[in-house]
């Protein structure tokens, strides 16, 4: 149960875009996924989540998006290369008429992973930040 792993029983978390296995440079093996996606609401924080491959214990959860407008969207499957993961976040804002409610911009994120934490180290926007609506 993802809600149990995230220690948040107040929200329903789903992940339907697949799991990514990783093997960090220190030998730690785990499973990475993004949640919620495909139906997450603007009030629900999005996360990249890593679980230990053998025990299933939560290694870390990394919040993605820093505002309600950014949270209104989906997280897609991650690709992993060494200690880095690359993933996409798309907007569920399908029209500029909703720009007061959501951010009409997709992005690709680069995450640096360790056995007990992670951080976003780079973001590429589908529309440059200075031209975003």
mmCIF file of C-alpha atoms in Angstrom:
data_model
loop_
_atom_site.group_PDB
_atom_site.id
_atom_site.type_symbol
_atom_site.label_atom_id
_atom_site.label_comp_id
_atom_site.label_asym_id
_atom_site.label_seq_id
_atom_site.Cartn_x
_atom_site.Cartn_y
_atom_site.Cartn_z
ATOM 1 C CA UNK A 1 0.000 0.000 0.000
ATOM 2 C CA UNK A 2 1.621 3.246 -1.174
ATOM 3 C CA UNK A 3 -0.163 5.373 1.456
ATOM 4 C CA UNK A 4 1.380 3.223 4.196
ATOM 5 C CA UNK A 5 4.860 3.491 2.645
ATOM 6 C CA UNK A 6 4.468 7.285 2.443
ATOM 7 C CA UNK A 7 3.125 7.398 6.009
ATOM 8 C CA UNK A 8 0.106 9.377 4.812
ATOM 9 C CA UNK A 9 -3.270 7.762 5.376
ATOM 10 C CA UNK A 10 -5.149 10.980 4.549
ATOM 11 C CA UNK A 11 -4.675 10.691 0.780
ATOM 12 C CA UNK A 12 -4.956 7.975 -1.833
ATOM 13 C CA UNK A 13 -1.774 7.471 -3.845
ATOM 14 C CA UNK A 14 -1.556 5.559 -7.089
ATOM 15 C CA UNK A 15 1.208 4.772 -9.524
ATOM 16 C CA UNK A 16 0.287 3.309 -12.874
ATOM 17 C CA UNK A 17 3.269 4.244 -15.002
ATOM 18 C CA UNK A 18 5.660 1.527 -13.968
ATOM 19 C CA UNK A 19 8.505 0.917 -11.600
ATOM 20 C CA UNK A 20 12.191 1.564 -12.163
ATOM 21 C CA UNK A 21 14.795 -0.633 -10.527
ATOM 22 C CA UNK A 22 18.034 0.995 -9.431
ATOM 23 C CA UNK A 23 21.437 -0.089 -8.158
ATOM 24 C CA UNK A 24 23.279 2.855 -6.581
ATOM 25 C CA UNK A 25 27.053 3.236 -6.609
ATOM 26 C CA UNK A 26 27.142 2.204 -2.909
ATOM 27 C CA UNK A 27 25.405 -1.098 -3.760
ATOM 28 C CA UNK A 28 21.936 -0.141 -2.501
ATOM 29 C CA UNK A 29 19.196 -1.648 -4.653
ATOM 30 C CA UNK A 30 15.699 -0.255 -4.795
ATOM 31 C CA UNK A 31 12.520 0.517 -6.676
ATOM 32 C CA UNK A 32 11.625 4.043 -7.819
ATOM 33 C CA UNK A 33 8.219 5.322 -8.852
ATOM 34 C CA UNK A 34 6.235 8.548 -9.055
ATOM 35 C CA UNK A 35 2.936 9.062 -7.258
ATOM 36 C CA UNK A 36 0.231 10.100 -7.493
ATOM 37 C CA UNK A 37 -0.304 10.219 -11.198
ATOM 38 C CA UNK A 38 -3.154 9.780 -13.597
ATOM 39 C CA UNK A 39 -5.727 11.408 -11.360
ATOM 40 C CA UNK A 40 -3.833 13.272 -8.670
ATOM 41 C CA UNK A 41 -5.471 16.486 -7.577
ATOM 42 C CA UNK A 42 -3.932 19.898 -7.104
ATOM 43 C CA UNK A 43 -4.212 19.532 -3.345
ATOM 44 C CA UNK A 44 -2.187 16.314 -3.325
ATOM 45 C CA UNK A 45 1.613 16.575 -3.256
ATOM 46 C CA UNK A 46 3.460 14.630 -5.950
ATOM 47 C CA UNK A 47 6.440 12.477 -4.943
ATOM 48 C CA UNK A 48 9.294 10.463 -6.340
ATOM 49 C CA UNK A 49 9.427 7.477 -3.982
ATOM 50 C CA UNK A 50 12.190 4.940 -3.393
ATOM 51 C CA UNK A 51 11.596 1.638 -1.624
ATOM 52 C CA UNK A 52 14.354 -0.786 -0.632
ATOM 53 C CA UNK A 53 14.326 -3.706 -3.067
ATOM 54 C CA UNK A 54 14.597 -6.452 -0.447
ATOM 55 C CA UNK A 55 12.708 -5.080 2.564
ATOM 56 C CA UNK A 56 10.190 -2.813 0.815
ATOM 57 C CA UNK A 57 10.895 -0.120 3.403
ATOM 58 C CA UNK A 58 10.672 3.541 2.447
ATOM 59 C CA UNK A 59 14.162 4.872 1.666
ATOM 60 C CA UNK A 60 13.012 8.386 0.841
ATOM 61 C CA UNK A 61 10.192 10.411 -0.691
ATOM 62 C CA UNK A 62 11.019 13.531 -2.669
ATOM 63 C CA UNK A 63 8.281 16.179 -3.035
ATOM 64 C CA UNK A 64 7.924 17.402 -6.628
ATOM 65 C CA UNK A 65 6.297 20.736 -7.394
ATOM 66 C CA UNK A 66 6.213 23.546 -4.877
ATOM 67 C CA UNK A 67 2.749 25.001 -5.282
ATOM 68 C CA UNK A 68 -0.836 23.967 -5.889
ATOM 69 C CA UNK A 69 -0.496 25.129 -9.499
ATOM 70 C CA UNK A 70 2.526 22.881 -10.022
ATOM 71 C CA UNK A 71 0.917 19.906 -8.287
ATOM 72 C CA UNK A 72 -1.972 19.776 -10.750
ATOM 73 C CA UNK A 73 -0.585 17.140 -13.108
ATOM 74 C CA UNK A 74 0.964 13.713 -13.465
ATOM 75 C CA UNK A 75 4.360 12.158 -12.882
ATOM 76 C CA UNK A 76 5.563 9.693 -15.482
ATOM 77 C CA UNK A 77 7.893 6.711 -15.176
ATOM 78 C CA UNK A 78 11.533 7.339 -14.323
ATOM 79 C CA UNK A 79 14.587 6.248 -16.271
ATOM 80 C CA UNK A 80 17.587 5.465 -14.090
ATOM 81 C CA UNK A 81 21.277 5.783 -14.892
ATOM 82 C CA UNK A 82 23.600 5.116 -11.967
ATOM 83 C CA UNK A 83 22.791 7.456 -9.070
ATOM 84 C CA UNK A 84 20.516 9.638 -11.237
ATOM 85 C CA UNK A 85 16.887 9.329 -12.271
ATOM 86 C CA UNK A 86 15.148 11.262 -15.031
ATOM 87 C CA UNK A 87 11.394 11.731 -15.084
ATOM 88 C CA UNK A 88 8.695 13.816 -16.632
ATOM 89 C CA UNK A 89 5.898 15.807 -15.072
ATOM 90 C CA UNK A 90 3.055 16.842 -17.314
ATOM 91 C CA UNK A 91 0.358 19.371 -16.685
ATOM 92 C CA UNK A 92 -3.299 18.425 -16.528
ATOM 93 C CA UNK A 93 -4.027 21.986 -17.576
ATOM 94 C CA UNK A 94 -5.176 21.464 -21.152
ATOM 95 C CA UNK A 95 -6.136 25.051 -21.876
ATOM 96 C CA UNK A 96 -4.742 28.478 -21.064
ATOM 97 C CA UNK A 97 -8.226 29.366 -19.820
ATOM 98 C CA UNK A 98 -7.326 27.423 -16.652
ATOM 99 C CA UNK A 99 -3.986 29.153 -16.111
ATOM 100 C CA UNK A 100 -5.176 30.621 -12.806
ATOM 101 C CA UNK A 101 -5.683 27.057 -11.506
ATOM 102 C CA UNK A 102 -2.783 25.124 -12.991
ATOM 103 C CA UNK A 103 0.538 25.595 -14.717
ATOM 104 C CA UNK A 104 0.297 24.909 -18.454
ATOM 105 C CA UNK A 105 3.860 23.619 -18.585
ATOM 106 C CA UNK A 106 5.522 20.214 -18.606
ATOM 107 C CA UNK A 107 9.003 19.525 -17.321
ATOM 108 C CA UNK A 108 11.727 16.928 -17.167
ATOM 109 C CA UNK A 109 13.548 16.559 -13.861
ATOM 110 C CA UNK A 110 16.921 15.081 -12.949
ATOM 111 C CA UNK A 111 17.147 13.532 -9.479
ATOM 112 C CA UNK A 112 20.364 12.688 -7.611
ATOM 113 C CA UNK A 113 19.665 9.627 -5.447
ATOM 114 C CA UNK A 114 21.403 8.200 -2.386
ATOM 115 C CA UNK A 115 20.402 5.430 0.002
ATOM 116 C CA UNK A 116 18.596 7.821 2.372
ATOM 117 C CA UNK A 117 17.763 10.987 0.412
ATOM 118 C CA UNK A 118 17.268 12.512 -3.014
ATOM 119 C CA UNK A 119 17.247 15.964 -4.544
ATOM 120 C CA UNK A 120 16.218 17.548 -7.819
ATOM 121 C CA UNK A 121 19.446 18.787 -9.376
ATOM 122 C CA UNK A 122 18.111 20.025 -12.701
ATOM 123 C CA UNK A 123 14.819 20.858 -14.411
ATOM 124 C CA UNK A 124 14.116 21.324 -18.092
ATOM 125 C CA UNK A 125 10.839 23.095 -18.928
ATOM 126 C CA UNK A 126 8.710 22.491 -22.050
ATOM 127 C CA UNK A 127 8.327 26.280 -22.183
ATOM 128 C CA UNK A 128 11.233 28.444 -20.946
ATOM 129 C CA UNK A 129 10.477 29.944 -17.514
ATOM 130 C CA UNK A 130 10.613 33.529 -18.831
ATOM 131 C CA UNK A 131 7.924 32.715 -21.444
ATOM 132 C CA UNK A 132 5.534 30.666 -19.270
ATOM 133 C CA UNK A 133 1.909 31.865 -19.049
#
